[in-house]
PDB file of C-alpha atoms in Angstrom:
ATOM      1  CA  MET A   1     -13.406  -8.279 -15.545  1.00  0.00           C
ATOM      2  CA  VAL A   2     -14.468 -10.566 -16.951  1.00  0.00           C
ATOM      3  CA  ARG A   3     -12.062 -12.853 -16.893  1.00  0.00           C
ATOM      4  CA  ARG A   4     -11.342 -11.966 -13.562  1.00  0.00           C
ATOM      5  CA  ARG A   5     -15.038 -12.757 -12.198  1.00  0.00           C
ATOM      6  CA  GLN A   6     -14.964 -15.611 -14.136  1.00  0.00           C
ATOM      7  CA  ARG A   7     -11.789 -16.540 -12.273  1.00  0.00           C
ATOM      8  CA  ALA A   8     -13.018 -16.321  -9.155  1.00  0.00           C
ATOM      9  CA  GLU A   9     -16.120 -19.048 -10.008  1.00  0.00           C
ATOM     10  CA  GLU A  10     -13.648 -20.812 -11.043  1.00  0.00           C
ATOM     11  CA  GLU A  11     -11.862 -20.912  -7.969  1.00  0.00           C
ATOM     12  CA  THR A  12     -15.084 -20.326  -5.905  1.00  0.00           C
ATOM     13  CA  ALA A  13     -16.981 -23.592  -7.510  1.00  0.00           C
ATOM     14  CA  GLN A  14     -13.655 -25.504  -6.526  1.00  0.00           C
ATOM     15  CA  ALA A  15     -13.794 -24.958  -2.629  1.00  0.00           C
ATOM     16  CA  VAL A  16     -17.074 -26.192  -2.518  1.00  0.00           C
ATOM     17  CA  VAL A  17     -16.429 -29.239  -4.599  1.00  0.00           C
ATOM     18  CA  ARG A  18     -13.098 -29.838  -1.808  1.00  0.00           C
ATOM     19  CA  GLY A  19     -15.814 -28.582   1.042  1.00  0.00           C
ATOM     20  CA  GLU A  20     -13.698 -25.696   1.863  1.00  0.00           C
ATOM     21  CA  SER A  21     -15.014 -22.173   2.665  1.00  0.00           C
ATOM     22  CA  LEU A  22     -13.982 -18.637   1.070  1.00  0.00           C
ATOM     23  CA  ALA A  23     -14.196 -15.498   2.894  1.00  0.00           C
ATOM     24  CA  PRO A  24     -16.710 -13.229   1.519  1.00  0.00           C
ATOM     25  CA  ALA A  25     -16.315 -11.492  -1.583  1.00  0.00           C
ATOM     26  CA  ARG A  26     -14.895  -7.183  -0.874  1.00  0.00           C
ATOM     27  CA  THR A  27     -16.816  -4.974  -1.483  1.00  0.00           C
ATOM     28  CA  THR A  28     -14.159  -2.209  -0.857  1.00  0.00           C
ATOM     29  CA  GLY A  29     -10.697  -2.411  -1.093  1.00  0.00           C
ATOM     30  CA  PRO A  30      -7.692  -2.554  -0.948  1.00  0.00           C
ATOM     31  CA  TRP A  31      -8.454  -5.019  -3.910  1.00  0.00           C
ATOM     32  CA  ASP A  32      -6.452  -7.833  -4.788  1.00  0.00           C
ATOM     33  CA  ALA A  33      -5.730  -8.182  -9.062  1.00  0.00           C
ATOM     34  CA  ASP A  34      -8.345 -10.987  -9.244  1.00  0.00           C
ATOM     35  CA  ASP A  35     -11.285  -9.137  -7.823  1.00  0.00           C
ATOM     36  CA  ASP A  36     -13.619  -6.914 -10.014  1.00  0.00           C
ATOM     37  CA  TYR A  37     -12.223  -3.674  -8.597  1.00  0.00           C
ATOM     38  CA  PRO A  38     -13.326  -0.218 -10.467  1.00  0.00           C
ATOM     39  CA  GLN A  39     -11.280   1.314 -12.769  1.00  0.00           C
ATOM     40  CA  ALA A  40      -9.315   4.096 -11.726  1.00  0.00           C
ATOM     41  CA  GLU A  41      -6.048   6.343 -13.085  1.00  0.00           C
ATOM     42  CA  ARG A  42      -3.560   4.229 -11.038  1.00  0.00           C
ATOM     43  CA  VAL A  43       0.228   4.075 -11.048  1.00  0.00           C
ATOM     44  CA  ASP A  44       1.515   1.063 -12.334  1.00  0.00           C
ATOM     45  CA  LEU A  45       4.279   0.288  -9.539  1.00  0.00           C
ATOM     46  CA  GLY A  46       4.648  -3.891 -10.831  1.00  0.00           C
ATOM     47  CA  GLY A  47       3.155  -5.125  -7.015  1.00  0.00           C
ATOM     48  CA  LEU A  48       1.104  -2.405  -6.399  1.00  0.00           C
ATOM     49  CA  ARG A  49      -1.251  -0.686  -8.622  1.00  0.00           C
ATOM     50  CA  LEU A  50      -1.585   2.807  -6.849  1.00  0.00           C
ATOM     51  CA  PRO A  51      -4.495   5.224  -7.268  1.00  0.00           C
ATOM     52  CA  VAL A  52      -3.459   8.757  -7.919  1.00  0.00           C
ATOM     53  CA  GLY A  53      -4.812  12.632  -7.532  1.00  0.00           C
ATOM     54  CA  PRO A  54      -4.375  16.298  -8.001  1.00  0.00           C
ATOM     55  CA  GLY A  55      -1.239  17.349  -6.221  1.00  0.00           C
ATOM     56  CA  PHE A  56       0.057  14.058  -5.263  1.00  0.00           C
ATOM     57  CA  GLU A  57       3.500  13.373  -4.835  1.00  0.00           C
ATOM     58  CA  ILE A  58       4.674  10.006  -4.692  1.00  0.00           C
ATOM     59  CA  GLN A  59       8.180   8.549  -3.466  1.00  0.00           C
ATOM     60  CA  LEU A  60       9.688   5.194  -3.559  1.00  0.00           C
ATOM     61  CA  SER A  61      11.450   3.617  -0.210  1.00  0.00           C
ATOM     62  CA  MET A  62      14.242   1.730  -1.088  1.00  0.00           C
ATOM     63  CA  ALA A  63      15.810  -1.204   1.095  1.00  0.00           C
ATOM     64  CA  GLY A  64      19.112  -1.839  -0.550  1.00  0.00           C
ATOM     65  CA  ASP A  65      18.783  -2.104  -4.233  1.00  0.00           C
ATOM     66  CA  GLN A  66      15.255  -3.208  -4.273  1.00  0.00           C
ATOM     67  CA  VAL A  67      11.982  -0.929  -4.029  1.00  0.00           C
ATOM     68  CA  ASP A  68      10.164  -2.804  -1.331  1.00  0.00           C
ATOM     69  CA  GLY A  69       7.098   0.110  -0.392  1.00  0.00           C
ATOM     70  CA  VAL A  70       5.647   3.583  -1.883  1.00  0.00           C
ATOM     71  CA  ILE A  71       5.137   7.087   0.165  1.00  0.00           C
ATOM     72  CA  VAL A  72       2.390   8.713  -1.001  1.00  0.00           C
ATOM     73  CA  LEU A  73       2.813  12.834   0.287  1.00  0.00           C
ATOM     74  CA  VAL A  74      -0.517  15.519  -0.223  1.00  0.00           C
ATOM     75  CA  GLU A  75       0.207  18.589   1.900  1.00  0.00           C
ATOM     76  CA  GLU A  76       0.706  18.311   5.363  1.00  0.00           C
ATOM     77  CA  SER A  77       0.414  13.995   5.355  1.00  0.00           C
ATOM     78  CA  ALA A  78       2.117  11.824   4.353  1.00  0.00           C
ATOM     79  CA  LEU A  79       0.686   7.814   3.623  1.00  0.00           C
ATOM     80  CA  GLN A  80       3.379   4.598   3.823  1.00  0.00           C
ATOM     81  CA  VAL A  81       2.423   2.083   2.111  1.00  0.00           C
ATOM     82  CA  ASN A  82       4.229  -1.443   1.980  1.00  0.00           C
ATOM     83  CA  ALA A  83       2.902  -5.187   0.907  1.00  0.00           C
ATOM     84  CA  PHE A  84       4.172  -8.231   2.267  1.00  0.00           C
ATOM     85  CA  ALA A  85       2.714 -12.351   1.436  1.00  0.00           C
ATOM     86  CA  ALA A  86       1.082 -13.298   3.950  1.00  0.00           C
ATOM     87  CA  PRO A  87       0.071 -17.431   4.153  1.00  0.00           C
ATOM     88  CA  LYS A  88      -2.802 -18.792   2.056  1.00  0.00           C
ATOM     89  CA  ARG A  89      -5.856 -20.103   5.303  1.00  0.00           C
ATOM     90  CA  SER A  90      -5.206 -17.142   7.687  1.00  0.00           C
ATOM     91  CA  GLY A  91      -4.136 -13.066   8.351  1.00  0.00           C
ATOM     92  CA  ILE A  92      -1.308 -11.687   9.837  1.00  0.00           C
ATOM     93  CA  TRP A  93      -2.726  -8.092  10.652  1.00  0.00           C
ATOM     94  CA  ASP A  94      -3.241  -9.468  14.545  1.00  0.00           C
ATOM     95  CA  GLU A  95       0.263 -10.415  15.477  1.00  0.00           C
ATOM     96  CA  VAL A  96       2.293  -7.849  13.667  1.00  0.00           C
ATOM     97  CA  ARG A  97      -0.676  -4.914  14.991  1.00  0.00           C
ATOM     98  CA  ALA A  98       0.912  -6.365  18.315  1.00  0.00           C
ATOM     99  CA  GLU A  99       4.344  -6.645  17.649  1.00  0.00           C
ATOM    100  CA  LEU A 100       4.201  -2.825  16.062  1.00  0.00           C
ATOM    101  CA  ALA A 101       2.584  -1.721  19.266  1.00  0.00           C
ATOM    102  CA  ARG A 102       5.675  -2.924  21.625  1.00  0.00           C
ATOM    103  CA  GLU A 103       8.221  -1.548  19.221  1.00  0.00           C
ATOM    104  CA  VAL A 104       6.597   1.767  19.207  1.00  0.00           C
ATOM    105  CA  VAL A 105       6.336   1.669  23.565  1.00  0.00           C
ATOM    106  CA  ALA A 106      10.018   0.326  23.147  1.00  0.00           C
ATOM    107  CA  ALA A 107      11.317   3.160  21.194  1.00  0.00           C
ATOM    108  CA  GLY A 108       9.490   5.632  23.845  1.00  0.00           C
ATOM    109  CA  GLY A 109       5.947   6.076  22.249  1.00  0.00           C
ATOM    110  CA  SER A 110       2.641   4.986  23.007  1.00  0.00           C
ATOM    111  CA  ALA A 111       0.355   2.985  20.957  1.00  0.00           C
ATOM    112  CA  GLU A 112      -3.443   1.431  21.826  1.00  0.00           C
ATOM    113  CA  ASP A 113      -5.943  -0.196  19.655  1.00  0.00           C
ATOM    114  CA  ARG A 114      -8.918   1.073  17.738  1.00  0.00           C
ATOM    115  CA  ASP A 115     -11.729  -0.028  15.490  1.00  0.00           C
ATOM    116  CA  GLY A 116     -10.976   2.428  12.074  1.00  0.00           C
ATOM    117  CA  PRO A 117     -12.025   2.868   8.558  1.00  0.00           C
ATOM    118  CA  PHE A 118     -10.248  -0.805   7.579  1.00  0.00           C
ATOM    119  CA  GLY A 119     -10.924  -2.767  11.052  1.00  0.00           C
ATOM    120  CA  PRO A 120      -8.060  -3.100  13.951  1.00  0.00           C
ATOM    121  CA  GLU A 121      -5.396  -0.098  13.607  1.00  0.00           C
ATOM    122  CA  ILE A 122      -2.695   1.574  16.361  1.00  0.00           C
ATOM    123  CA  ALA A 123      -3.220   4.714  17.036  1.00  0.00           C
ATOM    124  CA  ALA A 124       0.472   5.815  18.543  1.00  0.00           C
ATOM    125  CA  GLU A 125       2.497   8.744  19.471  1.00  0.00           C
ATOM    126  CA  VAL A 126       5.852   8.325  18.429  1.00  0.00           C
ATOM    127  CA  PRO A 127       9.793   9.789  18.664  1.00  0.00           C
ATOM    128  CA  ALA A 128       9.530  12.957  16.810  1.00  0.00           C
ATOM    129  CA  GLN A 129      12.695  12.344  13.785  1.00  0.00           C
ATOM    130  CA  GLY A 130      14.927  14.891  13.228  1.00  0.00           C
ATOM    131  CA  GLN A 131      15.406  18.171  14.308  1.00  0.00           C
ATOM    132  CA  ALA A 132      11.708  17.867  16.432  1.00  0.00           C
ATOM    133  CA  GLN A 133      11.078  17.219  19.402  1.00  0.00           C
ATOM    134  CA  GLY A 134       8.612  15.342  21.606  1.00  0.00           C
ATOM    135  CA  ARG A 135       6.073  13.107  19.770  1.00  0.00           C
ATOM    136  CA  GLN A 136       4.428  12.858  16.535  1.00  0.00           C
ATOM    137  CA  PRO A 137       1.224  10.584  15.753  1.00  0.00           C
ATOM    138  CA  VAL A 138       0.778   8.013  13.239  1.00  0.00           C
ATOM    139  CA  ARG A 139      -1.407   6.093  12.196  1.00  0.00           C
ATOM    140  CA  TYR A 140      -0.521   2.024  11.873  1.00  0.00           C
ATOM    141  CA  VAL A 141      -3.336   0.527   9.285  1.00  0.00           C
ATOM    142  CA  GLY A 142      -3.206  -3.873   8.321  1.00  0.00           C
ATOM    143  CA  VAL A 143      -5.369  -4.706   5.588  1.00  0.00           C
ATOM    144  CA  ASP A 144      -5.053  -8.763   5.245  1.00  0.00           C
ATOM    145  CA  GLY A 145      -5.879 -10.286   1.852  1.00  0.00           C
ATOM    146  CA  PRO A 146      -5.277 -12.886  -0.202  1.00  0.00           C
ATOM    147  CA  ARG A 147      -2.536 -14.394   0.172  1.00  0.00           C
ATOM    148  CA  TRP A 148      -1.179 -10.793   0.558  1.00  0.00           C
ATOM    149  CA  PHE A 149      -1.149  -8.561   4.017  1.00  0.00           C
ATOM    150  CA  LEU A 150      -1.050  -4.420   3.201  1.00  0.00           C
ATOM    151  CA  ARG A 151       0.482  -2.014   5.738  1.00  0.00           C
ATOM    152  CA  ALA A 152      -0.715   1.707   5.238  1.00  0.00           C
ATOM    153  CA  VAL A 153       1.407   4.272   7.842  1.00  0.00           C
ATOM    154  CA  ILE A 154      -0.417   7.295   8.262  1.00  0.00           C
ATOM    155  CA  SER A 155       1.362  10.473   9.406  1.00  0.00           C
ATOM    156  CA  GLY A 156       1.040  14.152   9.819  1.00  0.00           C
ATOM    157  CA  ARG A 157      -1.932  15.661   9.280  1.00  0.00           C
ATOM    158  CA  ALA A 158      -4.078  13.420   8.212  1.00  0.00           C
ATOM    159  CA  ALA A 159      -3.123  10.896  11.692  1.00  0.00           C
ATOM    160  CA  VAL A 160      -5.471  13.428  13.903  1.00  0.00           C
ATOM    161  CA  ASP A 161      -7.477  15.275  11.341  1.00  0.00           C
ATOM    162  CA  PRO A 162     -10.420  13.091   9.888  1.00  0.00           C
ATOM    163  CA  GLU A 163     -11.057  15.466   6.738  1.00  0.00           C
ATOM    164  CA  ALA A 164      -7.451  15.162   6.073  1.00  0.00           C
ATOM    165  CA  ALA A 165      -6.943  11.786   6.178  1.00  0.00           C
ATOM    166  CA  ARG A 166     -10.132  10.664   4.445  1.00  0.00           C
ATOM    167  CA  ILE A 167      -8.225  11.636   1.122  1.00  0.00           C
ATOM    168  CA  LEU A 168      -5.469   9.121   1.897  1.00  0.00           C
ATOM    169  CA  GLU A 169      -7.719   6.429   3.309  1.00  0.00           C
ATOM    170  CA  ASP A 170      -9.341   6.805  -0.535  1.00  0.00           C
ATOM    171  CA  VAL A 171      -5.991   6.025  -1.658  1.00  0.00           C
ATOM    172  CA  VAL A 172      -5.557   2.558   0.183  1.00  0.00           C
ATOM    173  CA  ARG A 173      -9.252   1.630  -0.270  1.00  0.00           C
ATOM    174  CA  GLY A 174      -7.762   2.619  -4.104  1.00  0.00           C
ATOM    175  CA  ILE A 175      -5.043   0.317  -4.248  1.00  0.00           C
ATOM    176  CA  VAL A 176      -4.616  -2.807  -5.895  1.00  0.00           C
ATOM    177  CA  VAL A 177      -2.448  -5.572  -4.892  1.00  0.00           C
ATOM    178  CA  VAL A 178      -0.434  -7.796  -7.499  1.00  0.00           C
ATOM    179  CA  ARG A 179       1.064 -10.415  -5.643  1.00  0.00           C
ATOM    180  CA  GLY A 180       1.662 -13.205  -8.396  1.00  0.00           C
ATOM    181  CA  ASP A 181       1.607 -16.565  -8.578  1.00  0.00           C
ATOM    182  CA  GLU A 182       4.721 -17.519  -7.295  1.00  0.00           C
ATOM    183  CA  PRO A 183       6.085 -18.843  -3.407  1.00  0.00           C
ATOM    184  CA  MET A 184       6.774 -16.903  -1.309  1.00  0.00           C
ATOM    185  CA  PRO A 185       7.298 -16.886   2.553  1.00  0.00           C
ATOM    186  CA  PRO A 186       5.451 -15.133   4.662  1.00  0.00           C
ATOM    187  CA  ARG A 187       6.449 -11.157   5.466  1.00  0.00           C
ATOM    188  CA  GLU A 188       9.145 -11.444   2.580  1.00  0.00           C
ATOM    189  CA  ALA A 189       7.602  -7.690   0.981  1.00  0.00           C
ATOM    190  CA  ILE A 190       6.330  -7.681  -2.141  1.00  0.00           C
ATOM    191  CA  GLN A 191       8.752  -6.059  -4.547  1.00  0.00           C
ATOM    192  CA  LEU A 192       8.297  -3.087  -6.318  1.00  0.00           C
ATOM    193  CA  ARG A 193       9.452  -0.999  -9.611  1.00  0.00           C
ATOM    194  CA  LEU A 194       9.355   2.046 -11.333  1.00  0.00           C
ATOM    195  CA  PRO A 195       6.874   2.234 -14.642  1.00  0.00           C
ATOM    196  CA  ALA A 196       8.151   1.699 -17.573  1.00  0.00           C
ATOM    197  CA  GLU A 197       7.926   5.753 -18.560  1.00  0.00           C
ATOM    198  CA  ALA A 198       8.918   6.993 -15.283  1.00  0.00           C
ATOM    199  CA  ARG A 199      12.708   5.033 -15.695  1.00  0.00           C
ATOM    200  CA  GLN A 200      12.595   5.920 -19.496  1.00  0.00           C
ATOM    201  CA  ALA A 201      11.916  10.066 -18.349  1.00  0.00           C
ATOM    202  CA  MET A 202      14.958   9.139 -15.295  1.00  0.00           C
ATOM    203  CA  GLU A 203      17.421   8.072 -17.514  1.00  0.00           C
ATOM    204  CA  GLU A 204      16.834  11.628 -19.701  1.00  0.00           C
ATOM    205  CA  GLN A 205      17.442  12.855 -16.654  1.00  0.00           C
ATOM    206  CA  GLN A 206      20.331  11.725 -15.215  1.00  0.00           C
ATOM    207  CA  GLY A 207      21.951  11.885 -18.795  1.00  0.00           C
ATOM    208  CA  SER A 208      21.088  15.207 -19.446  1.00  0.00           C
ATOM    209  CA  GLY A 209      21.483  16.951 -16.227  1.00  0.00           C
ATOM    210  CA  ARG A 210      18.241  17.627 -15.005  1.00  0.00           C
ATOM    211  CA  GLU A 211      17.167  18.523 -11.650  1.00  0.00           C
ATOM    212  CA  GLU A 212      12.826  18.076 -11.521  1.00  0.00           C
ATOM    213  CA  PHE A 213      11.862  14.639 -12.541  1.00  0.00           C
ATOM    214  CA  ARG A 214       8.517  14.729 -13.846  1.00  0.00           C
ATOM    215  CA  PRO A 215       7.510  11.697 -15.921  1.00  0.00           C
ATOM    216  CA  PHE A 216       3.968  12.476 -16.463  1.00  0.00           C
ATOM    217  CA  GLU A 217       1.826  15.457 -17.889  1.00  0.00           C
ATOM    218  CA  ARG A 218      -0.606  14.703 -15.045  1.00  0.00           C
ATOM    219  CA  GLY A 219      -0.465  13.125 -11.835  1.00  0.00           C
ATOM    220  CA  PRO A 220       2.390  12.601  -9.350  1.00  0.00           C
ATOM    221  CA  GLU A 221       5.866  13.141  -9.313  1.00  0.00           C
ATOM    222  CA  ILE A 222       8.109   9.867  -9.095  1.00  0.00           C
ATOM    223  CA  SER A 223      11.183  10.009  -6.838  1.00  0.00           C
ATOM    224  CA  GLU A 224      13.279   8.059  -4.827  1.00  0.00           C
ATOM    225  CA  ILE A 225      14.314   7.519  -1.160  1.00  0.00           C
ATOM    226  CA  ARG A 226      16.821   5.591   0.539  1.00  0.00           C
TER     227      ARG A 226
END
C-alpha cells in the first residue's frame, strides 16, 4: 500500500512539473493495481483480481487458447467481465457504448442509455439464446480506467432486480485491474490466467479422471468455457 501511494504521489508531482492535469483519484472501484484499494478476498487471474463470495461459481471464457474474460454466476444471475487496453489520455466507453447499442438493435433487440451506479450504461433486451423464446434483459456497464477499460455484462435476475444486482455490482466495485506496463493497442484484451493452485488442481483432476473441479476449500468453483 505504501509503495502504491508513493508511486501515485510521484506521478502527480511529475505531471505538475510537465503542466499536465491528472484525473481525480478514485474513491471506489473497480481499482487500478496502483491504487490504494481496500483489502478483500480475491482470486488472482493475472490481469484481474476478482473478489469472491459464498455461493459464487467462476468460469473463464476463452478466445482460442487465451483466457479473455471471466463469468461470475450467483443464483439466478450472471456477470461477465472483460478488460481491455485503452488510450492513456482518453476513455473509450462512450464510443464502445454506441457500438454496443447499434449491435443489439441490429440483432433484433432494443437498447437505451441510462444512468447507473458506475455512470452511463445500456439497459437492453437481447434475443434469447438456445431454445428460449423472446428477449432477455441485459445491462452493459463500462468503466474507463488509467490505460484500461472494463466492460461488465449483467444478465439474469440481476438485470431487473436491484437487490440481486447489488451483489454483482459489489463484485465490479471490488475488481482490481492489472494492466501492466507493456505497450498494447487500444481494445486489445488484457489476458487472464488460472491461478497456480487452480491449474495444479485441474491437472490433477485430468490425471485422475474426476469430474468435479474444486481448487479451493472455501471460495468459488472455477471452470473453463469456450
